[in-house]
Amino acid sequence: MPGRLLRDLQQRWRRYKYRFVPWIALNLSHNPRTLRYVPDESRDKIISDEDVLGMLLKVFQALFINDLDKQSDILTVLPEPVKSKYQDLLSVQHLRVKHLEYRHQQRTTLKPEEILYKTLGFSVARAPSSLISAGKGVFVTKGLVPKDAVVSMYPGTVYQKYEPVFFQSIGNPFIFRCLDGVLIDGNDKGISKVVYRSCNGRDRLGPLKMSDSTWLTSEIHNPLAVGQYVNNCSNDKAANVCYQEFDVPAVFPIELKQYLPNIAYSYDKQSPLRCVVLVALRDIKQGEELFSNYYTIVS
């Protein structure tokens, strides 16, 4: 019995260590490829915020148009110019897919991962990692991820460094620490799941959702929201993606916030919502697993 318990603990540790920050920090010296050095917080940008915003809006807008038949409640509260814009986009989309519909009278509704492929040229999904005992990982399932593309997002509840996260952090390998000390809890189980759902319901404005909670389920509406399952690179697996922080601007379209997989623990109108995206460091082919590196500030 003691031997069986020990083996079980060892197996759990092998899965846990690839996301356990202290273990990663202690092993950085063995493989400098696992660390990306940045001179200061302001220069931690692989691509510009404008490029990040552009790619997110492209995907989110395509998801919204694809599901427009179910967005009637939202459309009724949007300004008329915005509503007309989506109606015009829908008309253009009908013309583009008309040759694929043959004799069907209704518009084809695509799956979220198909929308991602059509907009950015690739799709990603969770699957058993190629790392031994590392649990799940994230793979490119279709297409090619070009260098500098946003390949996924790190979902979860966003905590300022002064906010309580102790109980949520116990045995939790999915807490990401930003350069300024802000934490993102990407755990889709237990108390973390309850906290996120509670905050998601709190911030809802009638039919308008301020964040996406489907990443907590098996039916994910935002196909990019799998970043918490990307494993850290190792001696044998070099990093092909890197984390980049992104603050959602005030001009972000309110109807597209339903696809943001992050929400603030405390309601604060003044502070922008912190998101973390993963950016491709090189072209990533179909079938490849994503591996991230961790950054540190150097003076």
Short mmCIF file of C-alpha atoms in Angstrom, two decimals:
data_model
loop_
_atom_site.label_atom_id
_atom_site.label_comp_id
_atom_site.label_asym_id
_atom_site.label_seq_id
_atom_site.Cartn_x
_atom_site.Cartn_y
_atom_site.Cartn_z
CA MET A 1 0.00 0.00 0.00
CA PRO A 2 2.75 2.60 0.86
CA GLY A 3 4.51 1.77 -2.41
CA ARG A 4 1.33 2.24 -4.42
CA LEU A 5 0.65 5.57 -2.72
CA LEU A 6 4.21 6.73 -3.43
CA ARG A 7 3.91 5.79 -7.11
CA ASP A 8 0.63 7.69 -7.33
CA LEU A 9 2.22 10.79 -5.78
CA GLN A 10 5.19 10.54 -8.15
CA GLN A 11 2.86 10.33 -11.14
CA ARG A 12 0.90 13.36 -9.98
CA TRP A 13 4.14 15.32 -9.49
CA ARG A 14 5.35 14.51 -13.02
CA ARG A 15 2.15 16.02 -14.42
CA TYR A 16 2.17 18.96 -12.01
CA LYS A 17 5.80 20.07 -12.33
CA TYR A 18 5.48 21.32 -15.91
CA ARG A 19 3.20 24.10 -14.64
CA PHE A 20 4.68 24.51 -11.11
CA VAL A 21 6.54 27.83 -11.20
CA PRO A 22 9.07 27.14 -8.36
CA TRP A 23 10.15 23.89 -10.05
CA ILE A 24 10.51 25.68 -13.37
CA ALA A 25 12.59 28.43 -11.75
CA LEU A 26 14.95 25.94 -10.09
CA ASN A 27 15.52 24.15 -13.40
CA LEU A 28 16.02 27.19 -15.64
CA SER A 29 19.81 27.05 -15.35
CA HIS A 30 19.84 23.58 -16.91
CA ASN A 31 18.22 24.86 -20.08
CA PRO A 32 18.45 28.57 -20.98
CA ARG A 33 15.97 28.00 -23.81
CA THR A 34 13.16 27.83 -21.25
CA LEU A 35 13.61 31.49 -20.33
CA ARG A 36 13.06 34.65 -22.34
CA TYR A 37 14.77 37.73 -20.93
CA VAL A 38 13.09 41.13 -21.19
CA PRO A 39 14.73 44.43 -20.12
CA ASP A 40 11.59 45.74 -18.43
CA GLU A 41 7.84 45.22 -18.26
CA SER A 42 7.05 47.72 -21.01
CA ARG A 43 9.19 45.89 -23.57
CA ASP A 44 7.66 42.46 -23.09
CA LYS A 45 6.11 42.51 -26.55
CA ILE A 46 6.74 39.98 -29.29
CA ILE A 47 4.11 41.75 -31.38
CA SER A 48 2.32 45.05 -30.85
CA ASP A 49 -0.90 45.39 -28.87
CA GLU A 50 -2.54 46.60 -32.09
CA ASP A 51 -1.64 43.31 -33.81
CA VAL A 52 -2.98 41.29 -30.87
CA LEU A 53 -6.20 43.28 -30.88
CA GLY A 54 -6.58 42.92 -34.64
CA MET A 55 -6.29 39.12 -34.56
CA LEU A 56 -8.65 38.76 -31.59
CA LEU A 57 -11.25 41.01 -33.21
CA LYS A 58 -10.97 39.09 -36.47
CA VAL A 59 -11.70 35.77 -34.75
CA PHE A 60 -14.36 37.12 -32.36
CA GLN A 61 -16.21 38.95 -35.12
CA ALA A 62 -16.24 35.79 -37.25
CA LEU A 63 -17.59 33.80 -34.29
CA PHE A 64 -20.30 36.42 -33.73
CA ILE A 65 -21.34 36.43 -37.40
CA ASN A 66 -21.35 32.64 -37.53
CA ASP A 67 -23.73 32.56 -34.55
CA LEU A 68 -25.73 35.64 -35.53
CA ASP A 69 -29.04 33.77 -35.55
CA LYS A 70 -28.68 33.35 -31.76
CA GLN A 71 -27.57 36.93 -31.12
CA SER A 72 -30.97 38.60 -31.59
CA ASP A 73 -31.23 39.71 -27.95
CA ILE A 74 -27.83 41.37 -28.16
CA LEU A 75 -28.53 43.04 -31.50
CA THR A 76 -31.63 44.73 -30.08
CA VAL A 77 -29.57 46.69 -27.53
CA LEU A 78 -26.78 47.69 -29.91
CA PRO A 79 -26.69 51.10 -31.62
CA GLU A 80 -28.26 51.10 -35.09
CA PRO A 81 -24.94 51.68 -36.95
CA VAL A 82 -23.39 48.64 -35.22
CA LYS A 83 -26.45 46.52 -35.91
CA SER A 84 -26.41 47.53 -39.60
CA LYS A 85 -22.70 46.64 -39.81
CA TYR A 86 -23.37 43.05 -38.77
CA GLN A 87 -26.30 42.74 -41.10
CA ASP A 88 -24.07 43.90 -43.96
CA LEU A 89 -21.33 41.47 -42.96
CA LEU A 90 -23.86 38.66 -42.86
CA SER A 91 -24.95 39.49 -46.39
CA VAL A 92 -21.33 39.35 -47.60
CA GLN A 93 -20.81 36.01 -45.86
CA HIS A 94 -23.92 34.59 -47.52
CA LEU A 95 -22.47 35.45 -50.92
CA ARG A 96 -19.12 33.80 -50.09
CA VAL A 97 -20.59 30.50 -48.95
CA LYS A 98 -23.45 30.32 -51.42
CA HIS A 99 -21.56 27.89 -53.68
CA LEU A 100 -21.06 25.54 -50.72
CA GLU A 101 -24.69 25.42 -49.68
CA TYR A 102 -26.08 23.92 -52.88
CA ARG A 103 -29.81 23.59 -52.40
CA HIS A 104 -29.92 24.14 -48.65
CA GLN A 105 -31.96 27.19 -47.75
CA GLN A 106 -30.42 27.85 -44.33
CA ARG A 107 -26.95 29.21 -43.63
CA THR A 108 -24.29 26.71 -42.62
CA THR A 109 -23.18 27.11 -39.00
CA LEU A 110 -19.55 26.16 -38.48
CA LYS A 111 -17.89 24.88 -35.33
CA PRO A 112 -15.67 27.36 -33.43
CA GLU A 113 -12.49 25.52 -34.41
CA GLU A 114 -13.55 25.73 -38.07
CA ILE A 115 -14.06 29.47 -37.69
CA LEU A 116 -10.55 29.78 -36.25
CA TYR A 117 -9.13 27.86 -39.21
CA LYS A 118 -10.99 30.04 -41.73
CA THR A 119 -9.92 33.31 -40.10
CA LEU A 120 -6.31 32.67 -39.01
CA GLY A 121 -5.44 29.55 -41.03
CA PHE A 122 -5.07 27.06 -38.18
CA SER A 123 -6.92 25.37 -35.35
CA VAL A 124 -5.71 24.15 -31.94
CA ALA A 125 -7.08 21.70 -29.40
CA ARG A 126 -6.25 19.90 -26.15
CA ALA A 127 -4.89 16.35 -26.31
CA PRO A 128 -2.57 14.09 -24.27
CA SER A 129 0.86 15.72 -24.17
CA SER A 130 3.91 14.23 -25.87
CA LEU A 131 5.79 14.82 -22.60
CA ILE A 132 5.79 11.73 -20.42
CA SER A 133 3.28 12.04 -17.55
CA ALA A 134 2.63 15.71 -18.34
CA GLY A 135 -1.13 15.23 -18.70
CA LYS A 136 -2.83 17.32 -21.37
CA GLY A 137 -1.16 19.61 -23.87
CA VAL A 138 -2.22 21.78 -26.79
CA PHE A 139 -1.64 20.79 -30.42
CA VAL A 140 -2.06 22.38 -33.83
CA THR A 141 -4.79 20.17 -35.26
CA LYS A 142 -5.11 21.78 -38.69
CA GLY A 143 -3.27 24.25 -40.87
CA LEU A 144 -0.10 26.22 -40.16
CA VAL A 145 0.47 28.75 -37.39
CA PRO A 146 2.58 31.57 -38.86
CA LYS A 147 5.29 33.26 -36.82
CA ASP A 148 3.94 36.12 -34.66
CA ALA A 149 0.36 34.82 -34.73
CA VAL A 150 -1.79 34.71 -31.58
CA VAL A 151 -2.17 30.97 -31.17
CA SER A 152 -4.14 30.79 -27.89
CA MET A 153 -5.31 32.71 -24.82
CA TYR A 154 -4.79 31.98 -21.12
CA PRO A 155 -8.31 31.92 -19.60
CA GLY A 156 -9.27 32.49 -15.98
CA THR A 157 -10.08 34.86 -13.15
CA VAL A 158 -7.75 37.87 -12.93
CA TYR A 159 -6.49 38.79 -9.44
CA GLN A 160 -4.63 41.94 -8.53
CA LYS A 161 -1.57 41.21 -6.37
CA TYR A 162 -3.35 42.43 -3.23
CA GLU A 163 -6.44 40.22 -3.71
CA PRO A 164 -6.98 36.87 -1.91
CA VAL A 165 -6.05 33.78 -3.89
CA PHE A 166 -4.71 31.44 -1.20
CA PHE A 167 -7.49 28.84 -1.17
CA GLN A 168 -7.77 28.84 -4.94
CA SER A 169 -4.01 28.26 -5.23
CA ILE A 170 -3.86 25.09 -3.10
CA GLY A 171 -2.85 22.23 -5.39
CA ASN A 172 -3.54 24.44 -8.39
CA PRO A 173 -1.01 24.20 -11.27
CA PHE A 174 -2.88 26.71 -13.45
CA ILE A 175 -2.07 30.03 -11.76
CA PHE A 176 -0.14 32.34 -14.07
CA ARG A 177 1.85 35.26 -12.69
CA CYS A 178 2.20 38.36 -14.85
CA LEU A 179 5.28 40.59 -14.76
CA ASP A 180 3.54 43.14 -12.52
CA GLY A 181 2.32 40.53 -10.03
CA VAL A 182 -1.22 40.18 -11.42
CA LEU A 183 -2.38 36.55 -11.24
CA ILE A 184 -4.64 34.61 -13.60
CA ASP A 185 -6.27 31.45 -12.28
CA GLY A 186 -6.86 29.17 -15.27
CA ASN A 187 -8.12 26.15 -13.34
CA ASP A 188 -11.38 24.83 -14.79
CA LYS A 189 -12.29 22.79 -11.72
CA GLY A 190 -13.07 23.15 -8.01
CA ILE A 191 -13.28 26.49 -6.22
CA SER A 192 -11.60 28.25 -9.16
CA LYS A 193 -14.49 27.24 -11.41
CA VAL A 194 -17.06 28.45 -8.86
CA VAL A 195 -15.33 31.82 -8.47
CA TYR A 196 -15.16 32.40 -12.21
CA ARG A 197 -18.82 31.53 -12.77
CA SER A 198 -19.83 33.84 -9.93
CA CYS A 199 -17.88 36.79 -11.35
CA ASN A 200 -19.20 36.03 -14.83
CA GLY A 201 -22.80 36.28 -13.61
CA ARG A 202 -22.05 39.42 -11.58
CA ASP A 203 -20.80 41.43 -14.54
CA ARG A 204 -23.51 40.48 -17.03
CA LEU A 205 -25.59 43.41 -18.34
CA GLY A 206 -28.93 42.00 -19.47
CA PRO A 207 -28.23 39.98 -22.65
CA LEU A 208 -24.66 41.31 -22.83
CA LYS A 209 -22.05 38.93 -21.42
CA MET A 210 -18.79 40.56 -20.34
CA SER A 211 -16.80 37.31 -20.55
CA ASP A 212 -16.87 33.74 -21.82
CA SER A 213 -17.39 30.89 -19.37
CA THR A 214 -17.62 28.05 -21.91
CA TRP A 215 -13.89 27.28 -21.47
CA LEU A 216 -15.00 25.66 -18.19
CA THR A 217 -16.97 23.11 -20.24
CA SER A 218 -16.32 20.70 -23.08
CA GLU A 219 -18.17 22.98 -25.54
CA ILE A 220 -15.76 25.92 -25.90
CA HIS A 221 -17.12 28.91 -27.85
CA ASN A 222 -13.74 30.65 -28.08
CA PRO A 223 -11.37 28.07 -29.65
CA LEU A 224 -8.31 30.06 -28.52
CA ALA A 225 -9.14 29.62 -24.81
CA VAL A 226 -6.89 26.61 -24.17
CA GLY A 227 -3.65 28.37 -23.21
CA GLN A 228 -3.61 27.10 -19.63
CA TYR A 229 -2.89 23.60 -20.97
CA VAL A 230 0.24 24.61 -22.88
CA ASN A 231 3.19 22.92 -21.18
CA ASN A 232 6.54 24.51 -20.48
CA CYS A 233 9.39 23.63 -22.80
CA SER A 234 12.10 21.21 -21.67
CA ASN A 235 15.63 20.14 -22.58
CA ASP A 236 14.21 18.06 -25.43
CA LYS A 237 11.30 20.31 -26.44
CA ALA A 238 12.22 23.87 -27.40
CA ALA A 239 9.68 26.66 -26.98
CA ASN A 240 7.60 27.55 -30.02
CA VAL A 241 5.23 30.01 -28.30
CA CYS A 242 5.65 32.72 -25.70
CA TYR A 243 3.32 34.50 -23.28
CA GLN A 244 2.44 38.14 -23.90
CA GLU A 245 0.30 40.32 -21.65
CA PHE A 246 -2.50 42.34 -23.20
CA ASP A 247 -4.82 44.86 -21.55
CA VAL A 248 -8.23 45.03 -23.23
CA PRO A 249 -8.76 48.62 -24.47
CA ALA A 250 -11.84 50.64 -23.59
CA VAL A 251 -12.86 50.70 -27.26
CA PHE A 252 -13.25 46.90 -27.39
CA PRO A 253 -16.69 46.15 -28.93
CA ILE A 254 -19.12 45.31 -26.14
CA GLU A 255 -20.90 42.66 -28.21
CA LEU A 256 -17.62 40.73 -28.62
CA LYS A 257 -16.72 40.66 -24.93
CA GLN A 258 -18.73 37.44 -24.65
CA TYR A 259 -15.67 35.69 -26.16
CA LEU A 260 -13.08 37.05 -23.71
CA PRO A 261 -12.08 34.10 -21.46
CA ASN A 262 -11.03 36.35 -18.56
CA ILE A 263 -12.82 38.28 -15.84
CA ALA A 264 -11.65 40.42 -12.94
CA TYR A 265 -12.10 39.04 -9.44
CA SER A 266 -13.17 42.48 -8.19
CA TYR A 267 -15.42 44.69 -10.27
CA ASP A 268 -13.42 47.77 -11.24
CA LYS A 269 -14.51 50.16 -13.99
CA GLN A 270 -11.20 52.03 -13.94
CA SER A 271 -8.70 49.23 -14.60
CA PRO A 272 -8.53 47.51 -18.02
CA LEU A 273 -9.05 43.76 -18.10
CA ARG A 274 -5.76 41.85 -18.20
CA CYS A 275 -5.48 39.04 -20.71
CA VAL A 276 -2.52 36.85 -21.62
CA VAL A 277 -2.08 35.52 -25.14
CA LEU A 278 0.45 33.04 -26.51
CA VAL A 279 2.32 34.20 -29.60
CA ALA A 280 4.09 31.89 -32.06
CA LEU A 281 7.89 32.27 -32.01
CA ARG A 282 8.16 30.48 -35.37
CA ASP A 283 5.96 28.76 -37.92
CA ILE A 284 4.24 25.78 -36.25
CA LYS A 285 3.05 22.92 -38.40
CA GLN A 286 -0.01 20.72 -38.08
CA GLY A 287 0.50 17.98 -35.49
CA GLU A 288 3.05 19.91 -33.43
CA GLU A 289 2.51 20.45 -29.71
CA LEU A 290 2.80 23.95 -28.28
CA PHE A 291 5.57 24.57 -25.73
CA SER A 292 6.00 27.84 -23.89
CA ASN A 293 8.88 29.58 -22.20
CA TYR A 294 8.82 31.78 -19.12
CA TYR A 295 10.20 35.28 -18.94
CA THR A 296 12.11 37.21 -16.32
CA ILE A 297 13.01 40.89 -16.03
CA VAL A 298 16.70 41.82 -16.24
CA SER A 299 18.05 45.23 -15.31
#
